[in-house]
Coordinates of C-alpha atoms and ligand atoms in Angstrom, one line a residue:
X4 CA 0.0 0.0 0.0
X5 CA 1.4 3.4 -0.9
X6 CA 2.0 6.1 1.8
X7 CA -0.7 8.7 2.2
X8 CA 0.3 12.1 0.7
X9 CA 2.3 14.2 3.1
X10 CA 1.0 17.7 4.0
X11 CA 4.4 19.2 3.8
X12 CA 7.8 18.3 2.4
X13 CA 11.4 19.2 3.6
X14 CA 14.5 19.1 1.5
X15 CA 18.0 19.3 3.1
X16 CA 18.6 17.1 6.1
X17 CA 21.5 19.0 7.7
X18 CA 21.3 19.8 11.4
X19 CA 18.6 22.4 10.8
X20 CA 16.5 20.3 8.4
X21 CA 16.5 17.2 10.5
X22 CA 15.4 19.0 13.6
X23 CA 12.8 21.1 11.8
X24 CA 11.4 17.9 10.2
X25 CA 11.1 16.2 13.7
X26 CA 9.4 19.3 15.1
X27 CA 6.9 19.3 12.3
X28 CA 6.2 15.6 12.5
X29 CA 6.0 15.8 16.3
X30 CA 3.1 18.2 15.9
X31 CA 1.2 15.7 13.9
X32 CA 1.9 17.0 10.3
X33 CA 2.8 14.1 8.0
X34 CA 6.1 15.1 6.3
X35 CA 8.0 13.8 3.3
X36 CA 11.8 14.4 3.4
X37 CA 14.5 14.4 0.8
X38 CA 18.2 15.0 0.8
X39 CA 20.7 15.4 -2.1
X40 CA 22.8 12.5 -0.6
X41 CA 20.3 9.6 -0.2
X42 CA 22.3 8.0 2.6
X43 CA 21.5 10.9 4.8
X44 CA 17.8 10.5 4.1
X45 CA 18.0 6.8 5.0
X46 CA 19.9 7.4 8.2
X47 CA 17.4 10.1 9.2
X48 CA 14.2 8.2 8.3
X49 CA 15.4 5.1 10.1
X50 CA 16.7 7.0 13.1
X51 CA 15.5 6.5 16.7
X52 CA 14.1 10.1 16.8
X53 CA 12.1 9.7 13.6
X54 CA 10.7 6.3 14.6
X55 CA 6.9 6.4 15.2
X56 CA 6.6 9.9 13.7
X57 CA 4.8 10.5 10.4
X58 CA 8.1 11.0 8.4
X59 CA 8.6 9.4 5.0
X60 CA 12.1 9.5 3.4
X61 CA 12.5 9.6 -0.4
X62 CA 15.7 8.8 -2.2
X63 CA 14.5 10.5 -5.5
X64 CA 13.2 14.0 -6.0
X65 CA 10.4 12.7 -8.2
X66 CA 9.1 10.3 -5.6
X67 CA 9.3 13.1 -3.0
X68 CA 7.2 15.4 -5.1
X69 CA 4.7 12.6 -5.9
X70 CA 4.4 12.0 -2.1
X71 CA 3.1 15.5 -1.4
X72 CA -0.6 16.5 -1.3
X73 CA -1.6 19.2 -3.9
X74 CA -1.0 22.1 -4.2
X75 CA 2.4 21.1 -2.8
X76 CA 4.3 22.9 -0.1
X77 CA 8.0 22.2 0.6
X78 CA 10.6 23.7 2.9
X79 CA 14.2 24.0 1.7
X80 CA 16.8 23.7 4.4
X81 CA 19.9 23.6 2.2
X82 CA 23.1 25.6 2.3
X83 CA 22.3 29.2 1.4
X84 CA 23.5 30.7 -1.9
X85 CA 24.3 28.6 -5.0
X86 CA 23.1 25.3 -3.4
X87 CA 19.6 26.8 -2.9
X88 CA 19.5 27.9 -6.6
X89 CA 20.6 24.5 -7.7
X90 CA 18.0 22.8 -5.6
X91 CA 15.3 25.2 -6.9
X92 CA 16.4 24.5 -10.5
X93 CA 16.1 20.8 -9.9
X94 CA 12.6 21.2 -8.4
X95 CA 11.0 23.6 -10.9
X96 CA 10.4 21.1 -13.8
X97 CA 8.7 18.7 -11.4
X98 CA 6.3 21.3 -10.0
X99 CA 2.8 22.5 -11.0
X100 CA 1.1 25.9 -10.8
X101 CA 0.6 27.1 -7.2
X102 CA 3.1 24.7 -5.7
X103 CA 4.9 26.5 -2.9
X104 CA 8.6 26.5 -2.2
X105 CA 9.6 27.9 1.3
X106 CA 13.3 28.7 1.6
X107 CA 14.1 28.3 5.3
X108 CA 17.8 28.8 4.9
X109 CA 19.8 32.0 5.7
X110 CA 19.4 33.5 2.2
X111 CA 20.4 37.0 1.4
X112 CA 17.2 39.0 1.0
X113 CA 18.2 40.2 -2.5
X114 CA 18.4 36.5 -3.5
X115 CA 15.0 36.0 -2.0
X116 CA 13.6 39.0 -4.0
X117 CA 15.1 37.6 -7.1
X118 CA 13.8 34.0 -6.5
X119 CA 10.3 35.3 -5.6
X120 CA 10.0 37.2 -8.9
X121 CA 11.4 34.3 -11.0
X122 CA 9.2 31.7 -9.4
X123 CA 6.1 33.9 -9.5
X124 CA 6.7 34.4 -13.2
X125 CA 6.5 30.6 -13.6
X126 CA 3.2 30.4 -11.7
X127 CA 4.8 29.0 -8.6
X128 CA 4.6 30.4 -5.1
X129 CA 7.6 31.3 -2.9
X130 CA 8.2 32.3 0.7
X131 CA 11.6 33.5 2.0
X132 CA 11.5 32.4 5.6
X133 CA 14.0 33.1 8.3
X134 CA 14.3 30.3 10.9
X135 CA 16.1 31.3 14.0
X136 CA 17.3 29.5 17.1
X137 CA 19.8 27.1 15.7
X138 CA 19.5 23.3 16.3
X139 CA 17.6 23.6 19.6
X140 CA 15.2 26.2 18.2
X141 CA 14.5 24.1 15.1
X142 CA 13.7 21.0 17.2
X143 CA 11.7 22.6 20.0
X144 CA 10.3 25.8 18.6
X145 CA 12.1 28.4 16.5
X146 CA 11.2 32.0 15.8
X147 CA 9.9 32.1 12.2
X148 CA 10.1 35.3 10.1
X149 CA 8.0 34.8 6.9
X150 CA 8.3 36.9 3.8
X151 CA 6.3 36.6 0.6
X152 CA 2.7 36.8 -0.6
X153 CA 0.2 36.8 2.3
X154 CA -2.0 34.1 0.8
X155 CA 0.9 31.8 0.3
X156 CA 1.9 32.4 4.0
X157 CA -1.7 31.7 5.0
X158 CA -1.4 28.2 3.5
X159 CA 1.3 27.1 5.9
X160 CA 0.2 29.3 8.8
X161 CA -1.1 26.4 10.9
X162 CA 2.1 24.4 10.5
X163 CA 4.4 27.4 11.3
X164 CA 2.3 28.6 14.2
X165 CA 2.2 25.0 15.7
X166 CA 6.0 24.4 15.5
X167 CA 7.2 27.9 16.5
X168 CA 8.3 28.8 20.1
X169 CA 5.3 29.9 22.1
X170 CA 5.6 32.9 24.5
X171 CA 2.6 34.0 26.6
X172 CA 0.5 31.6 24.4
X173 CA 1.5 33.5 21.3
X174 CA 3.5 31.7 18.6
X175 CA 6.8 33.3 17.6
X176 CA 5.9 33.1 13.9
X177 CA 4.6 35.8 11.7
X178 CA 4.2 36.8 8.1
X179 CA 6.1 40.1 8.0
X180 CA 5.8 41.4 4.5
X181 CA 6.3 40.6 0.8
X182 CA 9.4 39.0 -1.0
X183 CA 12.6 39.7 1.0
X184 CA 11.0 41.0 4.2
X185 CA 11.3 37.8 6.2
X186 CA 15.0 37.2 5.3
X187 CA 15.8 40.8 5.8
X188 CA 14.4 40.7 9.4
X189 CA 16.3 37.4 10.0
X190 CA 19.5 39.0 8.8
X191 CA 19.0 42.1 11.1
X192 CA 18.3 39.7 13.9
X193 CA 21.7 38.1 13.3
X194 CA 23.3 41.6 13.2
X195 CA 21.8 42.5 16.6
X196 CA 22.9 39.0 17.8
X197 CA 26.5 39.8 16.8
X198 CA 26.3 43.1 18.8
X199 CA 24.7 41.5 21.8
X200 CA 27.3 38.8 22.0
X201 CA 30.2 41.3 21.5
X202 CA 28.8 43.6 24.3
X203 CA 28.7 40.6 26.7
X204 CA 32.2 39.6 25.7
X205 CA 33.5 43.1 26.3
X206 CA 31.8 43.1 29.7
X207 CA 33.5 39.8 30.6
X208 CA 36.9 41.4 29.7
X209 CA 36.2 44.4 31.9
X210 CA 35.1 42.1 34.8
X211 CA 38.5 40.4 34.5
X212 CA 40.8 43.3 33.6
X213 CA 39.3 46.3 35.4
X214 CA 37.4 44.7 38.3
X215 CA 39.7 41.7 38.7
X216 CA 36.9 39.2 39.3
X217 CA 37.6 35.5 39.3
X218 CA 35.4 33.0 37.4
X219 CA 33.0 32.1 40.2
X220 CA 32.4 35.9 40.8
X221 CA 31.8 36.5 37.1
X222 CA 29.5 33.6 36.8
X223 CA 27.5 34.8 39.8
X224 CA 27.3 38.3 38.3
X225 CA 25.8 37.1 35.0
X226 CA 23.5 34.8 36.9
X227 CA 22.3 37.7 39.0
X228 CA 21.9 39.9 35.9
X229 CA 19.8 37.2 34.3
X230 CA 17.2 37.7 37.1
X231 CA 16.9 41.5 36.3
X232 CA 16.4 43.7 33.2
X233 CA 19.2 41.9 31.4
X234 CA 17.3 38.6 31.6
X235 CA 18.1 36.9 28.2
X236 CA 19.2 33.7 26.7
X237 CA 22.7 35.0 25.9
X238 CA 23.2 36.2 29.5
X239 CA 22.0 32.9 30.8
X240 CA 24.3 30.8 28.6
X241 CA 27.2 33.2 29.5
X242 CA 26.7 32.4 33.2
X243 CA 26.7 28.7 32.4
X244 CA 29.8 29.0 30.2
X245 CA 31.8 30.9 32.8
X246 CA 31.0 28.1 35.3
X247 CA 32.4 25.4 33.1
X248 CA 35.8 23.8 33.9
X249 CA 38.0 22.0 31.3
X250 CA 38.2 18.4 32.3
X251 CA 41.7 18.1 30.8
X252 CA 43.4 21.0 32.5
X253 CA 41.1 21.9 35.3
X254 CA 41.1 25.5 34.0
X255 CA 37.9 27.5 33.3
X256 CA 36.7 26.3 29.9
X257 CA 36.9 29.7 28.3
X258 CA 40.5 30.1 29.3
X259 CA 41.5 27.2 27.0
X260 CA 39.4 28.3 24.0
X261 CA 41.3 30.2 21.3
X262 CA 40.3 33.8 21.0
X263 CA 39.6 33.7 17.3
X264 CA 35.9 34.1 16.4
X265 CA 34.2 32.6 13.4
X266 CA 31.4 34.1 11.4
X267 CA 29.2 32.9 8.6
X268 CA 28.6 36.4 7.1
X269 CA 25.0 37.4 8.1
X270 CA 26.4 40.0 10.5
X271 CA 28.4 41.6 7.6
X272 CA 25.3 41.5 5.4
X273 CA 23.3 43.4 8.1
X274 CA 26.0 46.1 8.2
X275 CA 26.1 46.4 4.4
X276 CA 22.3 46.7 4.3
X277 CA 22.3 49.3 7.1
X278 CA 24.8 51.4 5.1
X279 CA 22.8 50.9 1.9
X280 CA 19.7 52.4 3.5
X281 CA 21.7 55.2 5.3
X282 CA 20.8 53.8 8.7
X283 CA 23.8 54.1 11.1
X284 CA 24.4 50.7 12.8
X285 CA 27.9 51.4 14.2
X286 CA 27.6 49.0 17.1
X287 CA 26.6 46.1 14.9
X288 CA 29.5 47.1 12.5
X289 CA 32.0 47.1 15.4
X290 CA 30.8 43.7 16.5
X291 CA 31.5 42.4 13.0
X292 CA 34.9 44.1 12.9
X293 CA 35.7 42.7 16.4
X294 CA 35.4 39.2 15.0
X295 CA 37.6 40.2 12.1
X296 CA 40.2 41.6 14.4
X297 CA 40.0 38.5 16.6
X298 CA 40.8 36.4 13.5
X299 CA 44.2 38.3 13.2
X300 CA 45.6 36.2 16.0
X301 CA 49.2 36.0 14.8
X302 CA 49.3 39.7 13.9
X303 CA 47.9 40.6 17.3
X304 CA 50.5 38.5 19.1
X305 CA 53.2 40.2 17.2
X306 CA 51.8 43.7 17.9
X307 CA 51.2 42.9 21.6
X308 CA 54.9 43.0 22.2
X309 CA 55.4 46.3 20.2
X310 CA 52.5 48.4 21.3
X311 CA 52.2 48.7 25.0
X312 CA 49.1 50.5 26.5
X313 CA 51.2 53.3 27.8
X314 CA 50.8 52.8 31.5
X315 CA 47.9 55.2 31.9
X316 CA 45.7 52.9 34.0
X317 CA 43.7 54.7 36.6
X318 CA 41.0 53.6 38.9
X319 CA 37.8 55.2 37.7
X320 CA 35.7 53.7 40.5
X321 CA 34.0 51.3 38.1
X322 CA 31.6 49.0 39.9
X323 CA 29.7 45.8 38.9
X324 CA 26.5 47.9 38.8
X325 CA 28.2 50.4 36.4
X326 CA 29.2 47.5 34.2
X327 CA 25.6 46.2 34.2
X328 CA 24.3 49.7 33.3
X329 CA 26.8 50.0 30.5
X330 CA 25.8 46.6 29.0
X331 CA 22.1 47.4 29.3
X332 CA 22.4 50.8 27.7
X333 CA 24.7 49.7 24.9
X334 CA 22.3 46.8 24.2
X335 CA 19.4 49.2 23.9
X336 CA 21.5 51.2 21.3
X337 CA 22.3 48.0 19.3
X338 CA 18.6 47.1 19.1
X339 CA 17.7 50.7 18.3
X340 CA 20.2 50.6 15.4
X341 CA 18.8 47.3 14.1
X342 CA 15.2 48.5 14.3
X343 CA 16.1 51.8 12.6
X344 CA 17.8 49.8 9.8
X345 CA 14.7 47.7 9.4
X346 CA 12.6 50.8 9.3
X347 CA 14.8 52.3 6.5
X348 CA 14.7 49.1 4.5
X349 CA 10.9 48.8 5.0
X350 CA 10.4 52.2 3.6
X351 CA 12.7 51.6 0.6
X352 CA 11.0 48.3 -0.3
X353 CA 7.4 49.2 0.8
X354 CA 7.4 46.2 3.2
X355 CA 5.3 48.0 5.8
X356 CA 7.1 46.0 8.6
X357 CA 5.3 45.9 12.0
X358 CA 8.1 46.4 14.6
X359 CA 5.9 45.4 17.5
X360 CA 5.3 42.0 15.8
X361 CA 9.0 41.6 15.1
X362 CA 9.9 42.2 18.7
X363 CA 7.1 39.9 19.8
X364 CA 8.3 36.9 17.7
X365 CA 11.9 37.4 18.9
X366 CA 10.8 36.8 22.5
X367 CA 11.2 33.0 22.0
X368 CA 13.0 30.5 19.8
X369 CA 15.8 32.8 18.8
X370 CA 19.3 33.6 20.1
X371 CA 18.5 37.2 21.1
X372 CA 15.3 36.3 23.1
X373 CA 15.3 38.6 26.1
X374 CA 12.9 40.1 28.6
X375 CA 13.4 43.6 27.4
X376 CA 11.8 42.7 24.0
X377 CA 8.5 43.2 25.9
X378 CA 9.5 46.8 26.4
X379 CA 10.1 47.1 22.6
X380 CA 6.7 45.6 22.0
X381 CA 5.2 48.2 24.3
X382 CA 7.2 51.1 22.7
X383 CA 5.8 50.3 19.2
X384 CA 2.3 49.7 20.6
X385 CA 2.4 53.2 22.1
X386 CA 3.8 54.7 18.9
X387 CA 4.0 52.5 15.7
X388 CA 5.9 55.3 13.9
X389 CA 8.5 55.7 16.7
X390 CA 11.5 57.2 14.8
X391 CA 14.0 55.5 17.2
X392 CA 13.8 53.3 20.3
X393 CA 16.0 55.7 22.2
X394 CA 13.2 58.3 22.3
X395 CA 10.6 55.9 23.8
X396 CA 9.8 57.1 27.3
X397 CA 10.8 53.8 29.0
X398 CA 14.2 53.8 27.2
X399 CA 14.7 57.6 27.8
X400 CA 14.5 56.8 31.5
X401 CA 16.6 53.7 31.3
X402 CA 19.4 55.5 29.4
X403 CA 19.3 58.5 31.8
X404 CA 19.8 56.1 34.8
X405 CA 22.5 54.0 33.0
X406 CA 24.4 56.9 31.6
X407 CA 26.8 57.7 34.5
X408 CA 28.0 54.1 34.9
X409 CA 28.2 53.6 31.1
X410 CA 30.5 56.7 30.7
X411 CA 32.7 55.6 33.7
X412 CA 33.1 52.1 32.2
X413 CA 34.0 53.4 28.7
X414 CA 36.4 55.9 30.2
X415 CA 38.0 53.3 32.4
X416 CA 38.4 50.9 29.5
X417 CA 40.1 53.6 27.4
X418 CA 42.5 54.5 30.2
X419 CA 43.3 50.9 30.9
X420 CA 43.7 50.0 27.2
X421 CA 40.9 47.4 27.3
X422 CA 39.2 47.2 23.9
X423 CA 35.5 47.9 24.1
X424 CA 34.5 48.8 20.5
X425 CA 30.9 47.9 20.9
X426 CA 30.3 49.5 24.3
X427 CA 32.1 52.7 23.2
X428 CA 30.5 52.9 19.8
X429 CA 27.1 52.5 21.4
X430 CA 27.9 55.5 23.6
X431 CA 29.1 57.5 20.6
X432 CA 25.8 56.6 18.8
X433 CA 23.8 57.7 21.9
X434 CA 25.8 60.9 22.2
X435 CA 25.5 61.6 18.4
X436 CA 21.8 60.9 18.3
X437 CA 21.1 63.2 21.3
X438 CA 23.2 66.0 19.8
X439 CA 21.0 68.8 18.3
X440 CA 24.2 70.1 16.6
X441 CA 27.0 67.9 15.3
X442 CA 30.3 69.0 13.7
X443 CA 28.9 68.0 10.3
X444 CA 28.8 71.8 9.5
X445 CA 32.6 71.5 9.1
X446 CA 32.3 68.4 6.9
X447 CA 29.9 70.3 4.7
X448 CA 32.4 73.2 4.5
X449 CA 35.2 70.8 3.6
X450 CA 33.0 69.1 0.9
X451 CA 32.2 72.5 -0.6
X452 CA 35.9 73.6 -0.4
X453 CA 37.3 70.7 -2.4
X454 CA 34.3 69.6 -4.5
X455 CA 31.9 72.5 -4.7
X456 CA 29.3 70.2 -3.2
X457 CA 27.4 73.2 -1.7
X458 CA 25.9 73.5 1.7
X459 CA 22.7 74.7 3.4
X460 CA 22.7 77.6 5.9
X461 CA 21.1 77.7 9.4
X462 CA 19.6 81.2 8.8
X463 CA 18.0 80.9 5.4
X464 CA 16.7 78.3 2.9
X465 CA 18.6 77.3 -0.3
X466 CA 21.9 75.8 -1.3
X467 CA 25.1 77.9 -1.2
X468 CA 28.7 77.7 -2.4
X469 CA 31.6 79.7 -1.1
X470 CA 34.7 80.6 -3.1
X471 CA 37.0 79.4 -0.3
X472 CA 40.3 80.5 -2.0
X473 CA 39.1 84.1 -2.2
X474 CA 40.2 86.2 0.7
Ligands
NBP30 P1 24.1 23.4 5.9 O1 24.1 24.8 5.7 O2 25.4 22.8 6.3 O3 23.6 22.6 4.6 C1 23.6 21.2 4.5 C2 22.5 20.8 3.6 O4 22.5 21.4 2.3 C3 22.6 19.3 3.4 O5 21.3 18.8 3.3 C4 23.2 19.2 2.0 O6 23.0 18.0 1.3 C5 22.5 20.4 1.3 N1 23.2 20.8 0.1 C6 24.4 21.3 -0.2 BR1 25.7 21.6 1.1 N2 24.6 21.6 -1.4 C7 23.5 21.3 -2.1 C8 23.1 21.3 -3.4 N3 23.9 21.8 -4.3 N4 21.9 20.9 -3.7 C9 21.1 20.4 -2.8 N5 21.4 20.3 -1.5 C10 22.6 20.7 -1.1 O7 23.0 22.8 7.0 P2 22.4 23.5 8.2 O8 23.4 24.1 9.2 O9 21.4 22.5 8.7 O10 21.6 24.8 7.6 C11 20.6 24.7 6.7 C12 20.1 26.1 6.3 O11 19.6 26.7 7.5 C13 21.2 27.0 5.8 O12 20.8 27.8 4.8 C14 21.7 27.7 7.0 O13 22.2 29.0 6.7 C15 20.3 27.9 7.8 N6 20.4 28.1 9.2 C16 21.3 27.4 9.9 C17 21.4 27.6 11.3 C18 22.3 26.8 12.2 O14 22.4 27.1 13.4 N7 23.0 25.9 11.6 C19 20.5 28.5 11.9 C20 19.5 29.1 11.2 C21 19.5 28.9 9.8 P3 24.1 16.8 1.4 O15 23.8 16.1 2.6 O16 23.8 16.1 0.1 O17 25.5 17.5 1.4

């Protein structure tokens, strides 16, 4: 007897694909799975975890397609980039009008816009969908950011709502806008994640090098912060990490880990996009740059012997509370930058993004899940057109209270020569954003001087040029 048709299909049984397939099947949706290398499909379909679940493995793409109920819907969880195009090209001749391809990989949103247009022209449907939360999220409930036509999203809404993380009985899955909207939001999530992680890493460095805390004290500090305004997944795992000992050496685990950070590129994409839309996201950019600098390990070791800090260390009276305030305030700035970049892109692409919904679906199933996302939801509920999170009353108050400690921390880091690119760039962003007048008047004069780019005046409308060489 042949298998009943599956409601949904999934292609690509890497870590993410396998866990997402199990999650879908666990929620009672019969699923057909296919992987380019059939051995992986066999291993997965016959695995302990898949046993007893409505999962059917297919060795051939043709049989996979035939095993789906019509109109078909299938999720791609293959490597982003060329692999995704190759898989789509292999699928298209086998599909019929209205069949739906959902790209759940980390595609660049411009690729998603291109694929959406190309597949629509062939009468097929496409959703570019960001799936966050890594392996654990995919298995137990990710945050799902859906982009594409609303009616296509509606077709898979029951599945995505069921498998997503649930916070306050609300699923962390939403259709956010047309074509590239979902993948853009996922990319900006990753950019914010880079900044959040870098800010925590800098705070750890300051605990060590300015406050002189040992590992149990650092672990206790992060665990305590996790019970307050900083309550978040990243703070929680940081406390766990700092409490871990290396079985081989007996040293704290992080002491034996090489200080060279990897990256897969989505943070860099977020920065490029922010620049493209003229939205300053300096803290996210510094977080990406910090990983780049960390990778220059050999060069840094060479320079360490040649470039001493200069012995200007002074006690600035930095406390653990000041560090917490600095971390919290800088984190607000990183999120403010990410949301401002999304607003700029939304306007450019006419996505009409709803920032309250985005903050709400990031509260569970993703790496940046945090208590303070509730405050962001509130901020956009109070004013959906809020120009920047920094001017929401809750954050105005938070930043006012955090400011003295934040400034003391950045000053102490500068005096001690401890690099804090994200904490200090966030402070510079804050100080720039709250400055009614910036020295850009001089920039304009310089531009006019060397390139006759003209300038505006403060006292009358119009554009002006000065003959700077004339006395
Ligand atoms: P990978 O990104 O490592 O991709 C592995 C899958 O891609 C395998 O199924 C592999 O098939 C398939 N594949 C490759 Br490689 N080239 C292919 C091609 N030319 N045609 C068809 N299939 C091809 O797996 P992953 O880490 O599970 O991630 C899957 C997607 O989810 C990616 O887009 C990733 O960016 C995204 N994502 C990952 C995470 C995470 O934490 N890992 C989080 C969020 C999103 P094979 O078995 O035949 O080699």
